[in-house]
Short mmCIF file of N, CA and C in Angstrom, two decimals:
data_model
loop_
_atom_site.label_atom_id
_atom_site.label_comp_id
_atom_site.label_asym_id
_atom_site.label_seq_id
_atom_site.Cartn_x
_atom_site.Cartn_y
_atom_site.Cartn_z
N MET A 22 135.09 169.40 73.65
CA MET A 22 135.96 169.79 74.75
C MET A 22 137.41 169.77 74.27
N GLY A 23 138.15 170.84 74.55
CA GLY A 23 139.55 170.91 74.19
C GLY A 23 140.41 170.17 75.21
N GLU A 24 141.52 169.60 74.74
CA GLU A 24 142.40 168.87 75.64
C GLU A 24 143.81 169.44 75.61
N ILE A 25 144.40 169.49 76.80
CA ILE A 25 145.80 169.86 76.96
C ILE A 25 146.56 168.60 77.31
N LEU A 26 147.60 168.32 76.56
CA LEU A 26 148.43 167.15 76.81
C LEU A 26 149.40 167.45 77.95
N VAL A 27 149.31 166.67 79.02
CA VAL A 27 150.24 166.78 80.15
C VAL A 27 151.15 165.56 80.03
N LEU A 28 152.34 165.80 79.49
CA LEU A 28 153.27 164.74 79.14
C LEU A 28 154.48 164.80 80.07
N TYR A 29 154.82 163.68 80.68
CA TYR A 29 155.89 163.71 81.67
C TYR A 29 156.61 162.37 81.77
N TYR A 30 157.77 162.44 82.41
CA TYR A 30 158.49 161.25 82.86
C TYR A 30 158.69 161.43 84.36
N SER A 31 158.41 160.39 85.12
CA SER A 31 158.56 160.46 86.57
C SER A 31 159.14 159.16 87.08
N ARG A 32 160.20 159.26 87.85
CA ARG A 32 160.82 158.05 88.40
C ARG A 32 160.42 157.83 89.85
N GLY A 33 160.46 158.90 90.66
CA GLY A 33 160.15 158.77 92.08
C GLY A 33 158.75 159.21 92.46
N GLY A 34 157.98 159.70 91.50
CA GLY A 34 156.60 160.10 91.75
C GLY A 34 156.38 161.59 91.88
N SER A 35 157.43 162.38 92.08
CA SER A 35 157.26 163.83 92.25
C SER A 35 156.70 164.51 91.02
N VAL A 36 157.26 164.20 89.85
CA VAL A 36 156.80 164.84 88.62
C VAL A 36 155.37 164.38 88.30
N ALA A 37 155.06 163.11 88.57
CA ALA A 37 153.70 162.61 88.34
C ALA A 37 152.70 163.36 89.21
N ARG A 38 153.07 163.64 90.45
CA ARG A 38 152.14 164.37 91.32
C ARG A 38 151.98 165.81 90.87
N LEU A 39 153.05 166.44 90.41
CA LEU A 39 152.92 167.78 89.84
C LEU A 39 152.01 167.74 88.62
N ALA A 40 152.15 166.71 87.80
CA ALA A 40 151.30 166.56 86.60
C ALA A 40 149.83 166.50 86.99
N ARG A 41 149.51 165.80 88.07
CA ARG A 41 148.11 165.71 88.51
C ARG A 41 147.60 167.07 89.00
N GLN A 42 148.46 167.85 89.65
CA GLN A 42 148.05 169.20 90.07
C GLN A 42 147.82 170.09 88.85
N ILE A 43 148.70 169.97 87.87
CA ILE A 43 148.54 170.73 86.63
C ILE A 43 147.23 170.34 85.95
N ALA A 44 146.94 169.05 85.91
CA ALA A 44 145.69 168.56 85.32
C ALA A 44 144.48 169.14 86.05
N ARG A 45 144.56 169.25 87.37
CA ARG A 45 143.46 169.88 88.12
C ARG A 45 143.25 171.31 87.68
N GLY A 46 144.36 172.04 87.49
CA GLY A 46 144.25 173.43 87.03
C GLY A 46 143.62 173.52 85.66
N ILE A 47 144.00 172.62 84.76
CA ILE A 47 143.39 172.60 83.42
C ILE A 47 141.89 172.38 83.54
N GLY A 48 141.49 171.47 84.40
CA GLY A 48 140.08 171.16 84.58
C GLY A 48 139.26 172.29 85.17
N GLU A 49 139.93 173.29 85.74
CA GLU A 49 139.23 174.46 86.28
C GLU A 49 138.82 175.45 85.20
N VAL A 50 139.28 175.23 83.97
CA VAL A 50 138.90 176.09 82.84
C VAL A 50 137.74 175.40 82.12
N ALA A 51 136.60 176.07 82.09
CA ALA A 51 135.41 175.49 81.46
C ALA A 51 135.70 175.08 80.02
N GLY A 52 135.30 173.85 79.67
CA GLY A 52 135.46 173.36 78.32
C GLY A 52 136.83 172.77 78.03
N MET A 53 137.70 172.67 79.05
CA MET A 53 139.04 172.12 78.84
C MET A 53 139.27 170.92 79.75
N ALA A 54 140.07 169.97 79.26
CA ALA A 54 140.39 168.77 80.03
C ALA A 54 141.86 168.42 79.82
N ALA A 55 142.41 167.68 80.75
CA ALA A 55 143.80 167.23 80.65
C ALA A 55 143.85 165.82 80.08
N ARG A 56 144.86 165.56 79.27
CA ARG A 56 145.16 164.22 78.77
C ARG A 56 146.54 163.85 79.32
N LEU A 57 146.57 163.03 80.37
CA LEU A 57 147.83 162.64 81.01
C LEU A 57 148.50 161.52 80.23
N ARG A 58 149.78 161.72 79.91
CA ARG A 58 150.57 160.72 79.21
C ARG A 58 152.00 160.75 79.75
N THR A 59 152.71 159.63 79.57
CA THR A 59 154.09 159.55 80.00
C THR A 59 154.95 159.03 78.84
N VAL A 60 156.26 159.16 79.00
CA VAL A 60 157.19 158.63 78.01
C VAL A 60 157.83 157.37 78.60
N PRO A 61 158.16 156.40 77.76
CA PRO A 61 158.79 155.18 78.28
C PRO A 61 160.22 155.45 78.74
N PRO A 62 160.71 154.67 79.69
CA PRO A 62 162.11 154.81 80.10
C PRO A 62 163.03 154.37 78.97
N VAL A 63 164.28 154.81 79.03
CA VAL A 63 165.28 154.36 78.06
C VAL A 63 166.42 153.69 78.81
N ALA A 64 167.13 152.82 78.11
CA ALA A 64 168.28 152.14 78.69
C ALA A 64 169.34 151.97 77.61
N ALA A 65 170.58 151.89 78.03
CA ALA A 65 171.67 151.72 77.07
C ALA A 65 171.56 150.38 76.34
N VAL A 66 171.06 149.37 77.03
CA VAL A 66 170.89 148.05 76.43
C VAL A 66 169.43 147.65 76.60
N THR A 67 168.78 147.32 75.50
CA THR A 67 167.38 146.92 75.56
C THR A 67 167.25 145.46 75.15
N GLN A 68 166.72 144.64 76.03
CA GLN A 68 166.54 143.22 75.74
C GLN A 68 165.18 142.95 75.12
N THR A 69 164.16 143.65 75.60
CA THR A 69 162.81 143.46 75.07
C THR A 69 162.17 144.82 74.83
N ALA A 70 161.20 144.85 73.93
CA ALA A 70 160.48 146.09 73.66
C ALA A 70 159.60 146.46 74.84
N GLN A 71 159.35 147.75 74.99
CA GLN A 71 158.47 148.22 76.05
C GLN A 71 157.05 147.75 75.77
N PRO A 72 156.31 147.40 76.81
CA PRO A 72 154.90 147.06 76.60
C PRO A 72 154.13 148.31 76.14
N PRO A 73 153.01 148.13 75.45
CA PRO A 73 152.28 149.29 74.93
C PRO A 73 151.63 150.15 76.02
N VAL A 74 151.46 149.61 77.22
CA VAL A 74 150.85 150.35 78.31
C VAL A 74 151.69 150.13 79.57
N PRO A 75 152.02 151.21 80.30
CA PRO A 75 152.79 151.02 81.53
C PRO A 75 151.98 150.20 82.55
N ASP A 76 152.69 149.61 83.50
CA ASP A 76 152.03 148.82 84.53
C ASP A 76 151.04 149.64 85.36
N ASP A 77 151.38 150.89 85.63
CA ASP A 77 150.47 151.78 86.36
C ASP A 77 150.70 153.21 85.90
N GLY A 78 149.79 154.09 86.29
CA GLY A 78 149.91 155.49 85.91
C GLY A 78 149.39 155.76 84.50
N ALA A 79 149.84 156.88 83.94
CA ALA A 79 149.38 157.32 82.63
C ALA A 79 149.91 156.41 81.52
N PRO A 80 149.14 156.26 80.43
CA PRO A 80 149.63 155.48 79.29
C PRO A 80 150.77 156.20 78.58
N TYR A 81 151.50 155.46 77.75
CA TYR A 81 152.57 156.07 76.97
C TYR A 81 151.98 156.98 75.90
N VAL A 82 152.70 158.04 75.61
CA VAL A 82 152.28 159.03 74.63
C VAL A 82 152.37 158.47 73.22
N SER A 83 151.52 158.96 72.35
CA SER A 83 151.58 158.62 70.92
C SER A 83 151.64 159.93 70.14
N VAL A 84 152.03 159.84 68.90
CA VAL A 84 152.06 161.02 68.04
C VAL A 84 150.66 161.62 67.93
N GLN A 85 149.64 160.76 67.93
CA GLN A 85 148.26 161.24 67.83
C GLN A 85 147.91 162.18 68.99
N ASP A 86 148.48 161.92 70.17
CA ASP A 86 148.24 162.81 71.32
C ASP A 86 148.75 164.22 71.01
N LEU A 87 149.89 164.33 70.34
CA LEU A 87 150.43 165.63 69.98
C LEU A 87 149.56 166.33 68.94
N VAL A 88 149.05 165.56 68.00
CA VAL A 88 148.19 166.11 66.95
C VAL A 88 146.89 166.64 67.55
N GLU A 89 146.29 165.88 68.46
CA GLU A 89 144.96 166.20 68.96
C GLU A 89 144.95 167.25 70.06
N CYS A 90 146.07 167.49 70.72
CA CYS A 90 146.06 168.44 71.84
C CYS A 90 145.99 169.88 71.35
N GLN A 91 145.43 170.73 72.20
CA GLN A 91 145.40 172.17 71.92
C GLN A 91 146.54 172.89 72.62
N GLY A 92 147.23 172.20 73.49
CA GLY A 92 148.36 172.77 74.21
C GLY A 92 149.13 171.64 74.87
N LEU A 93 150.31 171.95 75.39
CA LEU A 93 151.19 170.93 75.93
C LEU A 93 151.85 171.43 77.21
N LEU A 94 151.89 170.55 78.20
CA LEU A 94 152.69 170.79 79.40
C LEU A 94 153.64 169.61 79.52
N LEU A 95 154.94 169.90 79.56
CA LEU A 95 155.98 168.89 79.52
C LEU A 95 156.73 168.86 80.84
N GLY A 96 156.82 167.68 81.46
CA GLY A 96 157.46 167.56 82.76
C GLY A 96 158.56 166.52 82.80
N SER A 97 159.59 166.82 83.58
CA SER A 97 160.73 165.91 83.72
C SER A 97 161.42 166.16 85.05
N PRO A 98 161.95 165.10 85.68
CA PRO A 98 162.84 165.33 86.80
C PRO A 98 164.12 166.00 86.29
N THR A 99 164.82 166.66 87.17
CA THR A 99 166.08 167.30 86.80
C THR A 99 167.22 166.32 86.91
N ARG A 100 168.04 166.29 85.87
CA ARG A 100 169.25 165.46 85.85
C ARG A 100 170.42 166.39 85.56
N PHE A 101 171.13 166.78 86.62
CA PHE A 101 172.29 167.67 86.47
C PHE A 101 171.95 168.94 85.70
N GLY A 102 170.84 169.56 86.07
CA GLY A 102 170.43 170.82 85.44
C GLY A 102 169.80 170.68 84.08
N ASN A 103 169.39 169.47 83.72
CA ASN A 103 168.79 169.25 82.42
C ASN A 103 167.66 168.23 82.54
N MET A 104 166.89 168.06 81.47
CA MET A 104 165.80 167.09 81.47
C MET A 104 166.35 165.67 81.49
N ALA A 105 165.55 164.75 81.96
CA ALA A 105 165.94 163.33 82.01
C ALA A 105 166.01 162.75 80.59
N ALA A 106 166.84 161.74 80.43
CA ALA A 106 167.07 161.11 79.12
C ALA A 106 165.79 160.64 78.42
N PRO A 107 164.81 160.04 79.12
CA PRO A 107 163.61 159.60 78.41
C PRO A 107 162.85 160.75 77.73
N VAL A 108 162.82 161.91 78.37
CA VAL A 108 162.14 163.07 77.78
C VAL A 108 162.91 163.56 76.56
N LYS A 109 164.23 163.66 76.70
CA LYS A 109 165.08 164.09 75.58
C LYS A 109 164.98 163.10 74.42
N HIS A 110 165.00 161.82 74.73
CA HIS A 110 164.88 160.78 73.70
C HIS A 110 163.56 160.92 72.93
N PHE A 111 162.49 161.16 73.66
CA PHE A 111 161.19 161.35 73.01
C PHE A 111 161.21 162.57 72.09
N LEU A 112 161.71 163.69 72.61
CA LEU A 112 161.76 164.92 71.81
C LEU A 112 162.64 164.75 70.58
N ASP A 113 163.76 164.03 70.74
CA ASP A 113 164.67 163.82 69.62
C ASP A 113 164.03 163.02 68.49
N GLY A 114 162.99 162.29 68.78
CA GLY A 114 162.32 161.49 67.77
C GLY A 114 161.17 162.19 67.06
N LEU A 115 161.02 163.48 67.28
CA LEU A 115 159.87 164.21 66.72
C LEU A 115 160.22 165.00 65.46
N GLY A 116 161.17 164.51 64.68
CA GLY A 116 161.55 165.22 63.46
C GLY A 116 160.40 165.41 62.49
N ALA A 117 159.60 164.37 62.28
CA ALA A 117 158.47 164.48 61.34
C ALA A 117 157.44 165.48 61.84
N GLU A 118 157.21 165.49 63.15
CA GLU A 118 156.24 166.44 63.73
C GLU A 118 156.76 167.87 63.61
N TRP A 119 158.07 168.04 63.71
CA TRP A 119 158.67 169.36 63.53
C TRP A 119 158.46 169.83 62.08
N VAL A 120 158.74 168.96 61.12
CA VAL A 120 158.58 169.31 59.71
C VAL A 120 157.12 169.64 59.40
N ASN A 121 156.20 168.87 59.98
CA ASN A 121 154.77 169.06 59.71
C ASN A 121 154.13 170.18 60.52
N GLY A 122 154.84 170.73 61.51
CA GLY A 122 154.28 171.81 62.32
C GLY A 122 153.19 171.35 63.27
N THR A 123 153.27 170.12 63.73
CA THR A 123 152.24 169.55 64.60
C THR A 123 151.99 170.39 65.84
N LEU A 124 153.03 170.95 66.44
CA LEU A 124 152.88 171.73 67.67
C LEU A 124 152.93 173.24 67.44
N ALA A 125 153.13 173.67 66.21
CA ALA A 125 153.26 175.09 65.91
C ALA A 125 152.00 175.86 66.32
N GLY A 126 152.21 176.93 67.04
CA GLY A 126 151.11 177.80 67.46
C GLY A 126 150.37 177.34 68.69
N LYS A 127 150.78 176.21 69.28
CA LYS A 127 150.11 175.71 70.49
C LYS A 127 150.85 176.22 71.73
N PRO A 128 150.11 176.65 72.77
CA PRO A 128 150.78 177.07 74.00
C PRO A 128 151.40 175.88 74.71
N ALA A 129 152.55 176.10 75.33
CA ALA A 129 153.24 175.03 76.03
C ALA A 129 153.93 175.57 77.27
N GLY A 130 153.95 174.76 78.32
CA GLY A 130 154.66 175.09 79.55
C GLY A 130 155.44 173.88 80.02
N VAL A 131 156.27 174.07 81.03
CA VAL A 131 157.15 173.00 81.51
C VAL A 131 157.12 172.93 83.04
N PHE A 132 157.49 171.74 83.56
CA PHE A 132 157.54 171.55 85.00
C PHE A 132 158.59 170.51 85.36
N THR A 133 159.12 170.60 86.60
CA THR A 133 160.21 169.71 87.01
C THR A 133 160.21 169.50 88.51
N SER A 134 161.07 168.58 88.94
CA SER A 134 161.29 168.32 90.36
C SER A 134 162.77 168.05 90.59
N THR A 135 163.28 168.51 91.73
CA THR A 135 164.67 168.26 92.11
C THR A 135 164.71 167.74 93.54
N ALA A 136 165.85 167.18 93.92
CA ALA A 136 166.04 166.73 95.29
C ALA A 136 166.49 167.86 96.20
N SER A 137 167.07 168.91 95.64
CA SER A 137 167.58 170.00 96.47
C SER A 137 167.10 171.35 95.96
N MET A 138 167.17 172.35 96.82
CA MET A 138 166.73 173.70 96.46
C MET A 138 167.53 174.27 95.29
N HIS A 139 168.78 173.96 95.21
CA HIS A 139 169.62 174.52 94.15
C HIS A 139 170.07 173.41 93.21
N GLY A 140 169.14 172.55 92.86
CA GLY A 140 169.45 171.37 92.05
C GLY A 140 169.30 171.56 90.56
N GLY A 141 169.11 172.78 90.09
CA GLY A 141 169.04 173.02 88.65
C GLY A 141 167.65 173.13 88.08
N GLN A 142 166.66 173.48 88.92
CA GLN A 142 165.29 173.58 88.41
C GLN A 142 165.17 174.55 87.24
N GLU A 143 165.69 175.75 87.42
CA GLU A 143 165.47 176.77 86.39
C GLU A 143 166.20 176.44 85.10
N SER A 144 167.42 175.88 85.19
CA SER A 144 168.12 175.51 83.95
C SER A 144 167.41 174.35 83.26
N THR A 145 166.83 173.44 84.03
CA THR A 145 166.06 172.34 83.43
C THR A 145 164.83 172.89 82.72
N LEU A 146 164.10 173.76 83.37
CA LEU A 146 162.90 174.33 82.76
C LEU A 146 163.25 175.08 81.47
N LEU A 147 164.32 175.87 81.52
CA LEU A 147 164.72 176.61 80.32
C LEU A 147 165.18 175.67 79.21
N SER A 148 165.91 174.62 79.56
CA SER A 148 166.37 173.69 78.51
C SER A 148 165.21 172.92 77.90
N MET A 149 164.16 172.68 78.67
CA MET A 149 162.98 172.00 78.12
C MET A 149 162.20 172.91 77.17
N GLN A 150 162.33 174.21 77.36
CA GLN A 150 161.61 175.14 76.49
C GLN A 150 162.24 175.24 75.10
N VAL A 151 163.55 175.01 75.00
CA VAL A 151 164.25 175.20 73.72
C VAL A 151 163.66 174.33 72.61
N PRO A 152 163.50 173.00 72.79
CA PRO A 152 162.91 172.22 71.69
C PRO A 152 161.46 172.62 71.40
N LEU A 153 160.74 173.08 72.43
CA LEU A 153 159.37 173.51 72.20
C LEU A 153 159.34 174.77 71.33
N LEU A 154 160.30 175.65 71.52
CA LEU A 154 160.41 176.83 70.66
C LEU A 154 160.71 176.42 69.21
N HIS A 155 161.57 175.42 69.04
CA HIS A 155 161.87 174.93 67.69
C HIS A 155 160.63 174.36 67.02
N HIS A 156 159.74 173.81 67.81
CA HIS A 156 158.49 173.26 67.26
C HIS A 156 157.44 174.35 67.02
N GLY A 157 157.73 175.57 67.41
CA GLY A 157 156.80 176.67 67.18
C GLY A 157 155.77 176.86 68.27
N CYS A 158 156.01 176.25 69.43
CA CYS A 158 155.09 176.43 70.56
C CYS A 158 155.17 177.85 71.10
N LEU A 159 154.11 178.29 71.71
CA LEU A 159 154.06 179.58 72.39
C LEU A 159 154.33 179.31 73.86
N ILE A 160 155.48 179.70 74.36
CA ILE A 160 155.91 179.35 75.71
C ILE A 160 155.12 180.14 76.75
N VAL A 161 154.61 179.42 77.73
CA VAL A 161 153.80 179.99 78.80
C VAL A 161 154.49 179.71 80.13
N GLY A 162 154.67 180.74 80.92
CA GLY A 162 155.25 180.58 82.25
C GLY A 162 154.24 180.96 83.32
N ILE A 163 154.75 181.22 84.51
CA ILE A 163 153.91 181.65 85.63
C ILE A 163 154.28 183.09 85.94
N PRO A 164 153.38 184.04 85.72
CA PRO A 164 153.72 185.44 85.97
C PRO A 164 153.68 185.77 87.47
N PHE A 165 154.37 186.83 87.83
CA PHE A 165 154.39 187.26 89.23
C PHE A 165 153.06 187.86 89.69
N THR A 166 152.06 187.88 88.81
CA THR A 166 150.71 188.22 89.24
C THR A 166 150.11 187.10 90.08
N GLU A 167 150.77 185.92 90.04
CA GLU A 167 150.40 184.83 90.94
C GLU A 167 151.10 185.09 92.27
N PRO A 168 150.38 185.52 93.32
CA PRO A 168 151.01 185.93 94.57
C PRO A 168 151.90 184.85 95.19
N THR A 169 151.54 183.59 95.03
CA THR A 169 152.29 182.49 95.63
C THR A 169 153.72 182.45 95.10
N LEU A 170 153.94 182.91 93.89
CA LEU A 170 155.28 182.89 93.31
C LEU A 170 156.24 183.77 94.11
N SER A 171 155.72 184.80 94.74
CA SER A 171 156.57 185.72 95.50
C SER A 171 156.87 185.26 96.92
N HIS A 172 156.12 184.28 97.43
CA HIS A 172 156.39 183.87 98.82
C HIS A 172 156.65 182.39 99.00
N THR A 173 156.75 181.63 97.90
CA THR A 173 157.09 180.21 98.05
C THR A 173 158.50 180.06 98.63
N THR A 174 158.67 179.11 99.50
CA THR A 174 160.01 178.84 100.06
C THR A 174 160.53 177.49 99.57
N SER A 175 159.83 176.94 98.59
CA SER A 175 160.27 175.66 98.02
C SER A 175 160.28 175.82 96.50
N GLY A 176 159.49 175.04 95.77
CA GLY A 176 159.48 175.11 94.32
C GLY A 176 158.56 176.18 93.79
N GLY A 177 158.65 176.38 92.48
CA GLY A 177 157.83 177.37 91.79
C GLY A 177 158.70 178.47 91.23
N THR A 178 158.67 178.64 89.90
CA THR A 178 159.47 179.67 89.24
C THR A 178 158.64 180.32 88.14
N PRO A 179 159.07 181.47 87.65
CA PRO A 179 158.35 182.06 86.52
C PRO A 179 158.52 181.25 85.23
N TYR A 180 159.50 180.34 85.19
CA TYR A 180 159.74 179.53 84.00
C TYR A 180 158.85 178.29 83.94
N GLY A 181 158.24 177.93 85.07
CA GLY A 181 157.37 176.77 85.11
C GLY A 181 157.19 176.29 86.53
N ALA A 182 156.32 175.32 86.69
CA ALA A 182 156.05 174.75 88.01
C ALA A 182 157.20 173.83 88.42
N SER A 183 157.44 173.75 89.74
CA SER A 183 158.52 172.87 90.20
C SER A 183 158.26 172.42 91.63
N HIS A 184 159.01 171.38 92.01
CA HIS A 184 158.88 170.77 93.33
C HIS A 184 160.26 170.44 93.86
N VAL A 185 160.47 170.66 95.15
CA VAL A 185 161.71 170.26 95.81
C VAL A 185 161.39 169.05 96.67
N ALA A 186 161.89 167.89 96.27
CA ALA A 186 161.58 166.65 96.98
C ALA A 186 162.38 166.52 98.28
N GLY A 187 163.54 167.15 98.35
CA GLY A 187 164.36 167.09 99.55
C GLY A 187 165.14 165.79 99.66
N ALA A 188 165.96 165.72 100.71
CA ALA A 188 166.82 164.55 100.91
C ALA A 188 166.02 163.27 101.12
N ALA A 189 164.80 163.40 101.66
CA ALA A 189 163.94 162.23 101.89
C ALA A 189 163.17 161.81 100.63
N ASP A 190 163.34 162.57 99.54
CA ASP A 190 162.66 162.27 98.27
C ASP A 190 161.15 162.21 98.44
N ASP A 191 160.59 163.24 99.10
CA ASP A 191 159.15 163.33 99.33
C ASP A 191 158.46 163.76 98.03
N PRO A 192 157.62 162.91 97.44
CA PRO A 192 157.00 163.26 96.16
C PRO A 192 155.82 164.24 96.28
N GLN A 193 155.35 164.49 97.48
CA GLN A 193 154.16 165.33 97.67
C GLN A 193 154.50 166.82 97.55
N PRO A 194 153.89 167.53 96.59
CA PRO A 194 154.13 168.97 96.48
C PRO A 194 153.66 169.70 97.75
N THR A 195 154.37 170.78 98.10
CA THR A 195 153.91 171.63 99.18
C THR A 195 152.65 172.35 98.72
N ASP A 196 151.97 173.01 99.63
CA ASP A 196 150.77 173.76 99.25
C ASP A 196 151.09 174.80 98.19
N ASP A 197 152.20 175.53 98.37
CA ASP A 197 152.59 176.56 97.39
C ASP A 197 152.91 175.95 96.04
N GLU A 198 153.64 174.84 96.03
CA GLU A 198 153.98 174.18 94.77
C GLU A 198 152.72 173.71 94.04
N ALA A 199 151.76 173.19 94.79
CA ALA A 199 150.51 172.72 94.19
C ALA A 199 149.71 173.88 93.60
N VAL A 200 149.66 174.99 94.33
CA VAL A 200 148.95 176.18 93.85
C VAL A 200 149.57 176.67 92.54
N LEU A 201 150.89 176.71 92.48
CA LEU A 201 151.56 177.19 91.27
C LEU A 201 151.42 176.21 90.11
N ALA A 202 151.42 174.93 90.39
CA ALA A 202 151.21 173.93 89.33
C ALA A 202 149.81 174.08 88.74
N ARG A 203 148.81 174.23 89.61
CA ARG A 203 147.44 174.43 89.12
C ARG A 203 147.33 175.73 88.32
N ALA A 204 148.03 176.76 88.77
CA ALA A 204 148.00 178.05 88.05
C ALA A 204 148.58 177.90 86.65
N LEU A 205 149.66 177.14 86.52
CA LEU A 205 150.26 176.92 85.20
C LEU A 205 149.29 176.14 84.30
N GLY A 206 148.65 175.12 84.84
CA GLY A 206 147.67 174.36 84.07
C GLY A 206 146.52 175.24 83.59
N ARG A 207 146.00 176.06 84.50
CA ARG A 207 144.90 176.98 84.14
C ARG A 207 145.34 177.94 83.04
N ARG A 208 146.54 178.46 83.19
CA ARG A 208 147.04 179.47 82.25
C ARG A 208 147.19 178.89 80.84
N VAL A 209 147.80 177.71 80.72
CA VAL A 209 147.95 177.09 79.40
C VAL A 209 146.58 176.76 78.81
N ALA A 210 145.67 176.23 79.62
CA ALA A 210 144.33 175.89 79.12
C ALA A 210 143.57 177.13 78.68
N ASP A 211 143.67 178.20 79.45
CA ASP A 211 142.98 179.45 79.11
C ASP A 211 143.52 180.02 77.80
N ILE A 212 144.83 180.04 77.65
CA ILE A 212 145.43 180.57 76.42
C ILE A 212 145.07 179.70 75.22
N ALA A 213 145.10 178.39 75.40
CA ALA A 213 144.72 177.48 74.32
C ALA A 213 143.28 177.74 73.88
N GLN A 214 142.42 177.94 74.84
CA GLN A 214 141.01 178.19 74.54
C GLN A 214 140.83 179.51 73.79
N ARG A 215 141.57 180.53 74.20
CA ARG A 215 141.49 181.83 73.51
C ARG A 215 142.00 181.72 72.08
N LEU A 216 143.08 180.97 71.89
CA LEU A 216 143.65 180.82 70.55
C LEU A 216 142.72 180.05 69.62
N ALA A 217 141.89 179.16 70.19
CA ALA A 217 140.98 178.35 69.38
C ALA A 217 139.78 179.13 68.88
N ARG A 218 139.53 180.29 69.44
CA ARG A 218 138.34 181.08 69.06
C ARG A 218 138.46 181.65 67.67
#
C-alpha cells in the first residue's frame, strides 16, 4: 500500500481537522493510505528538548517519513500571509534531503487556515509551494473541475485546501471546505499512484 505523508502544524485545531479531511480523501483511492505527522513547535528560548511523541494527535515527523512517502501534503496556519515558524523551521532543516533528492518527483499539495476571509490564505499556500518546488516536488492544486471550488463562500482555493476559522476561531471545516480538502487528498494520492506505475 502506498502512503501519502500529511504533514502539518496546528495550534488551534483547524489545520489538524483539515489534515484529517485530506487523509479521508487519500483513503478513498484504492491502495493508498495517509500517514499523519506534525512538526514540533519552536520557541526563541528552549529550556528542554521536545519529547519524541506529542501529548496528543499525530506523532512528530521524521526524515524516514519523507523517504517512505509517495507524496506529500503540507499544512500550516497562516501567519501574516506566510507559513507558521514551526513549518518553516522544519523545511529549513532539510538541506540533506534536498541534496539527496528525497522528495524529487513526488506530488505535493498544501493547505492552510486563517481567522479571516482575507487573512492571506493564497499567499500562504503559494509561499509553502516554493520550497517544495526547490525539492523537485510536482505541485498539485485543486482544479475548477471540482464544482465546490466555484461556489464556496468560505475556504478553498485552486492553490490548495483552506479553512476560515472566523473571529470565534471555529476549527470545524464547513461542508465545502471539507469537500475540497478531501478532493485535494484524492488528487495527490491518485497522481502518486499513477507515477508509481
